């Protein structure tokens, strides 16, 4: 969701108005990162697992067409109805047409970042279909009419008191109640009624296995199973990069996914869906939505290895202090910042710059995506395509001229230091973003070069 | 062995003492060091802002200044990483390639090339060491907390040779300080918050000095410390490793 036309820096500035909240957000996510470290360190083969996962995905991306074809024909043989969608609009139309053919106007949906990417809820709502998100975190942000701020922890930006307030308003819990157990119990009762009465369920897909035509959905709440098992129509939506070649590959990813995401040894439910049960229809929608385009960008194709664990967000010092909504895209954080410009370079030109390039994201990534290197590369592409701030371009050109000419550089340095010393008001003012909350360095008497010329006898 | 001293622009202009300490330390260790007088900047501020295509002038100048040396040493991990990863030249491709291979950050040069095992320095204070990201993760100067691997740290190894110096442990040993080149002004709010949190970790553990192998992180943290009227000072690692025994 785009908030006006504010970029990441402006939205992060707003988020930072409440410093205590930033501290809380940072500490909560750091706690998850620390749990991830602990879990990773229980496996001495952790780095080998990452390498293995990365290579499996390399194979997948190099042979995507073959694996997709194999998957499609196996799924069809299993009795699954397979659809292909070129983009978000087509995906949404397919979902709606399936529902219409069954005259269904109310449904449940378990967690799927792909449907967030496609803005499916909004689309279905506009077309008269009621969607209830059944993942607890998703349900909370849905009640708050907000997008998720994190791909694994959708309401990580909300405090339990705020959730209590929402539940009081929508689910009738006592006013002021914020006990997580009480709130969860209320959500359980509320959702159970939906599971029992809705005829259609949407799930995401974590892994799709070419060899068998089955797909795997990982949840901690079992809500995907509740929805899919009780419904007469199960629609699963997946990005085409979710393919893995064989069942044997699955263990590698299941071991990495939960440990990277939350520090758990394994996700509570890893459910395999292969054939529809008697009387049920099982649909699977394979969505491109820019993925083949990203596959064609050599520098960025690795981003398609992502298994959506969210570890890069939890470790990212910028994400922790700017909040997921400041990224104004469905997938926030470092991985989102390299995926979004592929979809719309102009709209997301700010995101690759929302990073210090510290590299922590790359190190935690379970499939070894070189995230910070891709952020650097996107910056070059975005500037070359003309989406840079014109003021920045002028400044950079001036910098280029100065730094290419040693004599000019030295004089600029000297006069700069003179100004800082004798006319500090020219530097220490509101126009200087450095000075707002930081002091400038004290200008020394002489530069190193000046000292060297006077003092060093080689 | 000839060593070219590469002093990044902002150290030249704002922190000459870090550069002087680097030079003296190398000389003390018997290294013949020269400072090429026509150097300016590695070009990183432009490259990291997406303007790598404007770094041709800087690249050519860097090659002209430094290609003749056996080693190039600099007290800034970040600038060294930029040279190592991004220096290129259409006209002098071979020279550029050789420069990229022989550029070293000061502490890694001391541990890996000179194989320094003892120093004469004394610094009787509690010191917090900030692991700068580009040095740590880019140049692999120390093990990273994200990876499952045995710990090591080149800067720490050297600081441990300094008499009476007490290193303080941090709650988050290798979190970014938020400087990030032009990030520090383009994303002012987040940058400052990161810097405040980084500084607080050092202060909470009783550091009297904060040191690093990268002056840019220290410049950022110094700006925050000064605004807070803190007595805690920042000092480049070269200044500590070169501190005379009193």
XYZ file of C-alpha atoms in Angstrom:
704
model
C 0.000 0.000 0.000
C 1.484 3.348 -0.966
C 0.923 6.083 1.540
C 0.641 9.249 -0.488
C 3.833 9.586 -2.413
C 6.188 9.293 0.508
C 9.362 7.288 0.051
C 11.084 4.976 2.510
C 13.069 7.766 4.158
C 9.971 9.884 4.764
C 7.890 6.971 6.059
C 10.765 5.823 8.277
C 11.042 9.354 9.612
C 7.391 9.179 10.696
C 7.943 5.750 12.285
C 10.879 7.201 14.211
C 8.802 9.957 15.814
C 7.967 7.466 18.568
C 11.392 6.321 19.696
C 10.129 4.001 22.433
C 8.123 2.145 19.830
C 11.141 1.872 17.544
C 13.095 0.386 20.456
C 10.334 -2.123 21.094
C 10.119 -3.071 17.397
C 13.890 -3.410 17.158
C 14.172 -5.547 20.289
C 11.289 -7.823 19.314
C 12.846 -8.594 15.956
C 16.332 -8.871 17.376
C 14.952 -11.503 19.749
C 13.834 -13.503 16.695
C 17.212 -13.026 15.019
C 18.936 -14.284 18.190
C 16.665 -17.343 18.227
C 17.619 -17.973 14.619
C 21.321 -17.819 15.513
C 20.813 -20.306 18.315
C 18.899 -22.685 16.064
C 21.442 -22.406 13.239
C 24.262 -23.131 15.653
C 22.673 -26.406 16.727
C 23.554 -27.755 13.276
C 27.251 -28.048 12.514
C 26.301 -28.622 8.871
C 24.376 -25.322 8.664
C 26.621 -23.652 6.090
C 26.675 -26.818 3.974
C 22.878 -26.913 4.100
C 22.700 -23.331 2.865
C 25.054 -24.129 0.042
C 23.055 -27.212 -0.847
C 19.793 -25.255 -0.887
C 21.335 -22.548 -3.004
C 22.566 -25.091 -5.544
C 19.198 -26.858 -5.724
C 17.638 -23.488 -6.502
C 20.324 -22.790 -9.097
C 19.312 -25.988 -10.809
C 15.634 -25.040 -10.597
C 16.186 -21.571 -12.048
C 18.289 -22.940 -14.884
C 15.682 -25.555 -15.798
C 12.529 -23.829 -14.700
C 10.567 -24.629 -17.824
C 11.254 -28.364 -17.574
C 10.437 -28.603 -13.883
C 7.232 -26.605 -14.311
C 6.108 -28.858 -17.159
C 6.923 -31.953 -15.127
C 5.077 -30.551 -12.143
C 2.048 -29.575 -14.193
C 1.609 -32.972 -15.800
C 2.100 -34.821 -12.503
C -0.341 -32.536 -10.722
C -2.906 -33.029 -13.475
C -2.504 -36.787 -13.215
C -3.163 -36.424 -9.500
C -6.471 -34.766 -10.335
C -5.471 -31.157 -9.678
C -6.790 -28.462 -12.040
C -3.772 -26.377 -13.038
C -4.032 -22.722 -14.148
C -1.354 -20.344 -15.374
C -1.369 -16.608 -14.689
C 0.955 -14.172 -16.432
C 0.386 -11.407 -13.914
C -1.478 -10.343 -10.797
C -4.607 -9.325 -12.695
C -4.904 -12.675 -14.409
C -4.316 -14.496 -11.122
C -7.100 -12.556 -9.451
C -9.493 -13.160 -12.356
C -8.841 -16.895 -12.225
C -9.637 -17.014 -8.508
C -12.828 -15.047 -9.035
C -13.944 -17.168 -11.970
C -13.502 -20.376 -9.965
C -15.574 -18.925 -7.146
C -18.240 -17.626 -9.526
C -18.575 -20.996 -11.244
C -19.425 -22.465 -7.837
C -21.531 -19.466 -6.770
C -19.360 -18.911 -3.734
C -19.141 -15.431 -2.242
C -17.563 -16.109 1.162
C -14.278 -17.863 1.730
C -11.315 -18.441 4.015
C -7.694 -17.857 3.115
C -4.515 -18.979 4.831
C -1.261 -17.104 4.624
C 0.040 -16.351 1.161
C 2.396 -13.516 0.319
C 1.653 -14.094 -3.356
C -1.971 -13.072 -2.867
C -0.710 -9.986 -0.989
C 1.577 -9.227 -3.929
C -1.452 -9.531 -6.248
C -3.748 -7.543 -3.921
C -6.266 -10.374 -4.127
C -8.265 -9.433 -1.026
C -8.964 -5.953 -2.369
C -9.951 -7.338 -5.763
C -12.290 -9.960 -4.346
C -13.830 -7.439 -1.993
C -14.555 -5.125 -4.930
C -16.190 -8.069 -6.661
C -18.439 -8.896 -3.768
C -16.491 -11.773 -2.284
C -15.781 -11.839 1.445
C -12.313 -13.145 2.359
C -11.402 -14.060 5.911
C -7.690 -14.408 6.615
C -7.195 -17.322 8.967
C -3.565 -16.896 9.954
C -3.845 -15.107 13.296
C -1.389 -12.345 12.434
C -2.998 -11.854 9.028
C -6.450 -11.723 10.613
C -5.271 -9.033 13.002
C -3.932 -6.771 10.249
C -7.040 -7.519 8.218
C -9.232 -6.289 11.072
C -7.015 -3.222 11.329
C -7.368 -2.694 7.573
C -3.614 -2.660 7.160
C -1.262 -4.682 4.987
C 1.120 -7.094 6.763
C 4.372 -5.424 7.803
C 6.446 -8.616 7.745
C 6.163 -11.736 5.594
C 6.309 -14.225 8.474
C 5.161 -12.045 11.372
C 2.465 -9.940 9.681
C 1.452 -7.928 12.760
C 4.853 -7.654 14.420
C 4.365 -3.882 14.440
C 1.343 -4.173 16.746
C 1.449 -4.366 20.514
C -0.831 -6.772 22.354
C -2.819 -3.891 23.839
C -3.612 -2.641 20.347
C -4.680 -6.126 19.320
C -6.893 -6.295 22.439
C -8.499 -3.053 21.341
C -9.158 -4.435 17.831
C -10.588 -7.680 19.178
C -12.806 -5.784 21.578
C -14.196 -3.820 18.670
C -14.577 -6.716 16.210
C -14.756 -9.924 18.236
C -16.350 -8.682 21.418
C -13.541 -9.444 23.868
C -13.689 -7.449 27.137
C -12.428 -3.886 26.887
C -8.812 -3.548 27.991
C -8.129 -7.281 27.739
C -4.708 -7.905 26.230
C -3.764 -11.329 27.539
C -2.446 -13.207 24.476
C -4.060 -16.469 25.605
C -7.467 -14.882 25.975
C -7.184 -13.084 22.641
C -6.019 -16.226 20.861
C -8.925 -18.192 22.297
C -11.352 -15.544 21.029
C -9.766 -15.665 17.568
C -10.012 -19.443 17.614
C -13.741 -19.407 18.254
C -14.260 -16.697 15.663
C -12.241 -18.539 13.014
C -13.721 -21.948 13.733
C -17.118 -20.673 12.673
C -15.598 -19.467 9.398
C -13.803 -22.746 8.720
C -17.050 -24.671 9.256
C -19.251 -22.508 7.082
C -17.052 -21.477 4.137
C -17.137 -23.640 1.045
C -13.872 -22.438 -0.488
C -10.352 -22.071 0.890
C -7.235 -20.454 -0.535
C -3.784 -21.478 0.584
C -0.331 -20.442 -0.455
C 2.387 -22.881 -1.445
C 5.809 -23.121 0.174
C 7.252 -25.849 -2.016
C 5.961 -27.599 -5.120
C 7.625 -30.885 -6.009
C 8.060 -31.524 -9.736
C 8.675 -35.239 -9.304
C 5.350 -35.950 -7.610
C 3.098 -33.036 -8.529
C 2.391 -32.398 -4.840
C 2.748 -29.148 -2.957
C 3.680 -28.403 0.627
C 2.176 -25.720 2.839
C 3.936 -24.807 6.101
C 2.005 -23.172 8.941
C 2.364 -22.985 12.687
C -1.353 -22.786 13.322
C -2.713 -25.556 11.122
C -5.111 -23.047 9.615
C -4.264 -23.964 6.040
C -5.281 -27.554 6.776
C -8.481 -26.516 8.517
C -9.487 -24.428 5.534
C -8.459 -26.900 2.850
C -9.863 -29.995 4.563
C -13.272 -28.546 5.278
C -13.842 -26.840 1.946
C -15.267 -28.220 -1.261
C -12.969 -26.016 -3.333
C -9.294 -25.623 -2.483
C -7.381 -23.026 -4.487
C -3.604 -22.971 -4.029
C -1.666 -19.992 -5.367
C 2.051 -20.140 -6.029
C 4.804 -18.176 -7.714
C 6.512 -20.231 -10.391
C 9.824 -20.131 -8.490
C 8.460 -22.295 -5.670
C 9.324 -25.466 -7.573
C 11.843 -27.963 -6.240
C 12.867 -30.975 -8.327
C 12.420 -33.917 -5.966
C 10.860 -34.949 -2.707
C 14.356 -35.711 -1.434
C 15.195 -31.995 -1.757
C 12.394 -31.034 0.593
C 14.234 -31.971 3.779
C 16.949 -29.443 3.015
C 14.439 -26.626 2.785
C 12.265 -27.694 5.700
C 15.339 -27.776 7.945
C 16.344 -24.296 6.836
C 12.952 -22.582 6.662
C 11.723 -22.649 10.250
C 15.143 -22.201 11.799
C 15.758 -19.123 9.646
C 12.263 -17.737 10.164
C 11.636 -18.106 13.883
C 14.378 -20.308 15.318
C 12.066 -23.322 15.516
C 13.583 -26.682 14.482
C 10.654 -27.237 12.154
C 7.349 -25.602 11.284
C 4.483 -27.082 13.311
C 2.568 -28.260 10.258
C 4.212 -29.162 6.941
C 1.211 -30.408 5.017
C 1.483 -32.221 1.719
C -1.359 -31.763 -0.761
C -1.404 -34.188 -3.642
C -4.905 -35.162 -4.744
C -8.299 -33.687 -3.983
C -10.350 -35.743 -1.605
C -13.555 -37.257 -2.970
C -16.043 -34.555 -3.873
C -13.459 -31.768 -3.563
C -12.021 -29.648 -6.350
C -8.350 -28.721 -6.063
C -7.100 -25.822 -8.160
C -3.525 -24.673 -8.448
C -2.577 -21.324 -9.966
C 0.991 -20.881 -11.171
C 1.810 -17.182 -11.255
C 4.586 -15.405 -13.121
C 3.959 -11.721 -12.281
C 7.414 -10.471 -13.227
C 9.333 -13.572 -12.210
C 10.473 -14.531 -15.716
C 11.541 -10.934 -16.218
C 13.671 -11.129 -13.051
C 15.014 -14.478 -14.258
C 16.240 -12.649 -17.347
C 18.108 -10.036 -15.306
C 21.403 -11.836 -14.710
C 22.348 -9.690 -11.719
C 19.031 -10.245 -9.972
C 17.932 -13.783 -10.859
C 19.253 -15.119 -7.550
C 16.476 -13.216 -5.799
C 14.097 -15.888 -7.128
C 15.730 -18.417 -4.790
C 13.917 -16.776 -1.869
C 11.881 -19.153 0.315
C 10.218 -16.288 2.224
C 11.628 -17.004 5.673
C 11.974 -13.339 6.626
C 15.408 -13.806 8.224
C 16.800 -10.876 6.235
C 14.165 -8.593 7.720
C 14.804 -9.696 11.281
C 18.505 -9.088 10.964
C 18.267 -5.869 8.951
C 19.117 -2.926 11.229
C 17.248 -0.608 8.877
C 14.083 -2.725 8.736
C 14.043 -3.072 12.519
C 14.162 0.699 12.864
C 11.890 1.725 10.041
C 9.086 -0.856 10.195
C 7.709 -2.933 7.351
C 5.164 -0.381 6.152
C 7.889 2.108 5.292
C 8.796 -0.174 2.378
C 5.339 0.450 0.830
C 5.334 -2.946 -0.880
C 3.900 -6.389 -0.024
C 7.327 -7.881 0.647
C 9.267 -5.505 2.868
C 12.860 -5.492 4.007
C 16.025 -6.300 2.097
C 14.527 -9.044 -0.075
C 11.541 -6.857 -0.918
C 13.911 -4.071 -1.888
C 15.447 -6.249 -4.585
C 12.166 -7.809 -5.737
C 10.035 -4.662 -5.950
C 12.039 -2.624 -8.505
C 11.639 -5.511 -10.921
C 7.871 -5.059 -10.776
C 7.906 -1.263 -10.972
C 11.231 0.513 -11.072
C 9.819 4.006 -10.755
C 7.511 3.291 -7.845
C 10.160 1.410 -5.873
C 13.269 3.352 -6.915
C 13.795 4.371 -3.275
C 13.979 0.863 -1.805
C 17.484 -0.264 -2.856
C 18.750 2.904 -1.148
C 17.077 2.001 2.159
C 20.133 0.051 3.260
C 23.615 0.646 4.611
C 24.837 -2.380 2.619
C 26.028 -3.910 5.878
C 25.665 -7.395 4.393
C 23.981 -9.107 7.335
C 20.996 -10.049 5.134
C 23.242 -11.989 2.783
C 24.779 -13.896 5.674
C 21.504 -15.032 7.218
C 19.865 -15.956 3.920
C 19.269 -19.731 3.979
C 19.571 -19.950 0.194
C 22.557 -17.594 -0.004
C 21.005 -14.787 -2.022
C 23.623 -12.042 -2.379
C 21.062 -9.487 -1.217
C 23.355 -6.571 -0.398
C 25.242 -6.937 -3.668
C 21.950 -6.834 -5.541
C 20.950 -3.698 -3.633
C 24.189 -2.090 -4.827
C 23.510 -3.214 -8.390
C 19.915 -1.963 -8.362
C 21.209 1.465 -7.365
C 23.350 1.577 -10.495
C 20.429 0.475 -12.678
C 17.969 2.920 -11.106
C 20.333 5.876 -11.520
C 21.111 4.931 -15.125
C 17.406 4.602 -15.911
C 16.952 8.163 -14.671
C 15.019 7.560 -11.456
C 17.536 9.286 -9.178
C 16.740 12.498 -7.350
C 17.931 15.335 -9.673
C 19.501 17.175 -6.722
C 21.568 14.111 -5.948
C 22.705 13.883 -9.557
C 23.982 17.468 -9.486
C 25.794 16.852 -6.195
C 27.376 13.676 -7.518
C 28.578 15.378 -10.678
C 30.165 18.146 -8.627
C 31.779 15.520 -6.429
C 33.079 13.670 -9.454
C 34.681 16.848 -10.829
C 36.300 17.757 -7.501
C 37.642 14.294 -6.759
C 39.061 13.807 -10.238
C 41.263 16.892 -9.856
C 43.680 16.700 -6.903
C 44.385 20.432 -6.899
C 40.715 21.364 -6.793
C 40.046 18.701 -4.151
C 42.765 20.122 -1.906
C 41.537 23.672 -2.240
C 37.936 22.634 -1.661
C 39.007 20.726 1.436
C 41.000 23.635 2.742
C 38.264 26.177 2.211
C 35.684 23.749 3.593
C 37.644 23.366 6.805
C 38.130 27.124 6.956
C 34.378 27.698 6.631
C 33.582 25.100 9.301
C 35.981 26.801 11.670
C 35.251 30.441 10.969
C 31.684 30.435 9.713
C 30.149 27.355 11.338
C 26.627 28.709 10.794
C 27.069 27.958 7.078
C 27.427 24.273 7.902
C 25.582 23.843 11.167
C 22.093 24.669 10.029
C 18.769 23.099 9.161
C 19.761 22.441 5.551
C 22.438 20.021 6.705
C 20.815 16.639 7.407
C 23.943 15.509 9.205
C 23.683 18.351 11.716
C 20.022 17.835 12.720
C 20.851 15.207 15.328
C 24.653 14.935 15.091
C 27.587 17.297 15.510
C 29.990 17.885 12.651
C 33.587 16.719 13.062
C 35.867 19.428 14.428
C 37.978 20.744 11.537
C 41.702 20.181 12.164
C 44.410 22.799 11.586
C 45.832 20.974 8.626
C 45.071 18.039 6.390
C 47.165 14.902 6.559
C 48.780 15.834 3.261
C 49.837 19.220 4.623
C 51.285 17.529 7.700
C 53.046 14.915 5.577
C 54.714 17.497 3.361
C 56.076 19.298 6.413
C 57.041 16.362 8.583
C 57.939 13.333 6.619
C 61.405 12.700 5.316
C 61.113 9.617 3.230
C 58.696 -4.213 -0.002
C 57.201 -0.861 -1.006
C 53.944 0.230 0.563
C 51.729 3.011 -0.707
C 49.711 4.745 1.983
C 46.150 5.336 0.870
C 44.482 7.939 3.075
C 40.780 8.354 2.236
C 39.583 11.897 1.576
C 37.617 12.395 4.778
C 40.501 11.108 6.920
C 42.879 13.440 5.087
C 40.590 16.407 5.716
C 39.040 15.680 9.127
C 41.080 13.030 10.920
C 44.766 13.570 10.068
C 45.750 12.024 13.413
C 44.406 8.639 12.322
C 46.525 8.885 9.185
C 49.618 10.027 11.081
C 49.244 7.108 13.504
C 48.894 4.704 10.572
C 52.051 6.014 8.974
C 54.066 5.992 12.205
C 52.867 2.541 13.161
C 53.931 1.091 9.825
C 57.270 2.876 10.031
C 57.782 1.600 13.572
C 57.265 -1.906 12.229
C 60.040 -1.347 9.703
C 57.901 -0.794 6.621
C 58.992 1.664 3.956
C 55.845 3.718 3.372
C 55.160 6.424 0.811
C 52.170 8.688 0.578
C 51.430 9.593 -3.060
C 50.653 13.296 -2.979
C 48.133 13.391 -5.817
C 45.536 11.061 -4.238
C 41.964 12.174 -3.527
C 39.191 9.629 -2.961
C 38.412 6.019 -3.877
C 35.076 6.966 -5.443
C 32.919 4.987 -3.043
C 30.501 7.799 -2.107
C 29.447 8.026 -5.739
C 29.418 4.291 -6.403
C 27.319 3.431 -3.359
C 24.857 6.135 -4.346
C 24.353 4.469 -7.723
C 26.742 6.676 -9.660
C 29.488 4.151 -10.282
C 29.600 5.414 -13.856
C 30.969 8.720 -12.535
C 33.985 7.122 -10.845
C 36.212 6.917 -13.913
C 38.279 9.948 -12.868
C 38.785 8.575 -9.355
C 39.668 5.142 -10.668
C 42.285 6.412 -13.110
C 43.788 8.680 -10.486
C 43.935 5.841 -7.992
C 45.673 3.559 -10.445
C 48.188 6.274 -11.401
C 48.980 6.909 -7.743
C 49.225 3.359 -6.522
C 49.942 0.847 -9.296
C 53.715 0.918 -8.722
C 53.639 -0.282 -5.087
C 53.908 -3.847 -3.831
C 51.137 -3.219 -1.340
C 48.567 -0.487 -0.771
C 47.515 0.021 2.842
C 44.697 2.135 4.207
C 43.146 2.793 7.623
C 39.616 2.335 6.258
C 38.048 -1.060 5.580
C 35.177 0.437 3.665
C 37.334 2.295 1.126
C 39.578 -0.747 0.737
C 36.552 -2.913 0.028
C 35.389 -0.473 -2.634
C 38.760 -0.630 -4.380
C 38.878 -4.414 -4.073
C 35.356 -4.922 -5.425
C 34.794 -2.089 -7.851
C 38.007 -0.493 -9.149
C 38.110 -0.874 -12.909
C 39.603 0.806 -15.928
C 39.022 0.333 -19.611
C 42.450 1.634 -20.598
C 44.491 0.069 -17.788
C 42.567 -3.114 -17.027
C 45.614 -5.116 -16.001
C 46.878 -2.445 -13.641
C 43.421 -2.091 -12.114
C 43.291 -5.806 -11.529
C 46.669 -5.820 -9.806
C 45.710 -2.834 -7.606
C 42.562 -4.658 -6.511
C 44.629 -7.636 -5.447
C 47.219 -5.749 -3.420
C 45.090 -3.311 -1.451
C 44.840 -4.027 2.294
C 43.089 -2.547 5.266
C 45.649 -1.666 7.937
C 44.831 -4.350 10.528
C 44.624 -7.159 8.012
C 47.950 -6.005 6.576
C 49.452 -6.152 10.061
C 48.121 -9.619 10.860
C 48.250 -11.293 7.435
C 51.264 -9.779 5.674
C 53.519 -8.453 8.436
C 52.324 -11.194 10.806
C 52.757 -8.878 13.777
C 52.898 -10.766 17.052
C 53.724 -8.022 19.489
C 53.386 -4.265 19.801
C 54.929 -1.759 22.169
C 51.705 0.163 22.706
C 50.004 0.884 26.024
C 46.462 2.190 26.408
C 45.088 1.888 29.941
C 41.392 2.345 29.202
C 38.171 0.442 28.663
C 37.639 0.242 24.943
C 34.624 -0.794 22.898
C 35.474 -2.098 19.454
C 33.001 -1.378 16.699
C 33.120 -3.989 13.949
C 32.591 -2.005 10.794
C 30.425 -3.934 8.349
C 32.439 -3.493 5.183
C 35.642 -4.576 6.882
C 34.056 -7.411 8.765
C 31.660 -8.881 6.219
C 33.286 -7.557 3.066
C 36.968 -8.092 3.845
C 36.300 -10.857 6.397
C 38.436 -9.193 9.034
C 36.532 -11.072 11.723
C 33.957 -13.810 11.999
C 30.338 -12.764 11.573
C 27.657 -13.655 14.106
C 25.278 -14.789 11.359
C 27.539 -17.598 10.196
C 28.120 -20.940 11.854
C 31.910 -20.871 12.080
C 34.650 -20.524 14.714
C 35.253 -16.961 15.917
C 38.298 -14.863 15.051
C 39.018 -11.155 14.777
C 42.059 -9.499 13.277
C 41.520 -6.103 14.950
C 40.841 -7.770 18.306
C 43.978 -9.891 17.957
C 45.973 -6.653 17.641
C 44.157 -4.822 20.434
C 44.953 -7.749 22.706
C 48.650 -6.924 22.210
C 48.148 -3.459 23.692
C 49.231 -3.238 27.323
C 46.560 -2.438 29.941
C 43.786 -2.129 27.392
C 40.481 -3.617 28.480
C 38.090 -4.559 25.704
C 34.415 -4.349 26.668
C 31.969 -6.932 25.336
C 28.903 -5.678 23.500
C 25.335 -7.008 23.482
C 25.298 -6.950 19.687
C 28.887 -7.519 18.598
C 28.508 -6.717 14.912
C 25.477 -4.565 14.304
C 25.792 -1.724 11.783
C 26.193 1.811 13.175
C 24.036 3.328 10.433
C 26.592 5.558 8.725
C 26.357 3.925 5.296
C 27.845 6.716 3.166
C 25.136 8.952 1.721
C 22.620 6.845 3.694
C 23.542 8.979 6.718
C 21.855 12.017 5.188
C 19.392 10.438 2.731
C 17.893 8.294 5.527
C 18.681 10.676 8.349
C 16.105 9.375 10.852
C 17.057 5.699 10.655
C 20.765 6.475 10.413
C 20.707 8.530 13.597
C 18.622 5.956 15.451
C 21.048 3.211 14.464
C 23.959 5.351 15.576
C 22.329 6.152 18.921
C 21.669 2.466 19.575
C 25.198 1.521 18.590
C 26.712 4.128 20.854
C 24.412 3.081 23.718
C 25.650 -0.516 23.522
C 29.225 0.718 24.060
C 28.222 3.144 26.838
C 26.140 0.508 28.640
C 29.195 -1.688 28.844
C 31.391 1.013 30.281
C 33.527 1.947 27.274
C 35.703 5.038 27.728
C 36.757 4.941 24.102
C 35.116 3.528 20.991
C 37.493 2.312 18.350
C 37.168 0.809 14.873
C 39.185 0.047 11.796
C 36.993 2.443 9.897
C 36.965 6.146 10.656
C 33.663 6.788 8.891
C 31.662 4.763 11.428
C 33.566 6.567 14.172
C 32.827 9.985 12.644
C 29.115 9.130 12.730
C 29.240 7.876 16.315
C 31.367 10.839 17.359
C 28.727 13.194 15.965
C 26.138 11.495 18.167
C 28.350 11.342 21.273
C 29.113 15.049 20.992
C 25.465 15.946 20.577
C 24.808 13.970 23.774
C 27.656 15.839 25.517
C 29.246 12.487 26.258
C 32.814 12.331 27.559
C 33.398 9.117 25.632
C 35.787 9.592 22.730
C 36.293 7.840 19.428
C 39.764 6.835 18.316
C 40.872 5.054 15.175
C 42.460 1.685 15.937
C 45.790 2.898 14.495
C 45.951 5.569 17.187
C 45.559 2.925 19.898
C 47.977 0.477 18.321
C 50.463 3.327 18.026
C 49.870 4.713 21.534
C 53.219 5.198 23.248
C 53.937 3.450 26.516
C 53.801 6.056 29.247
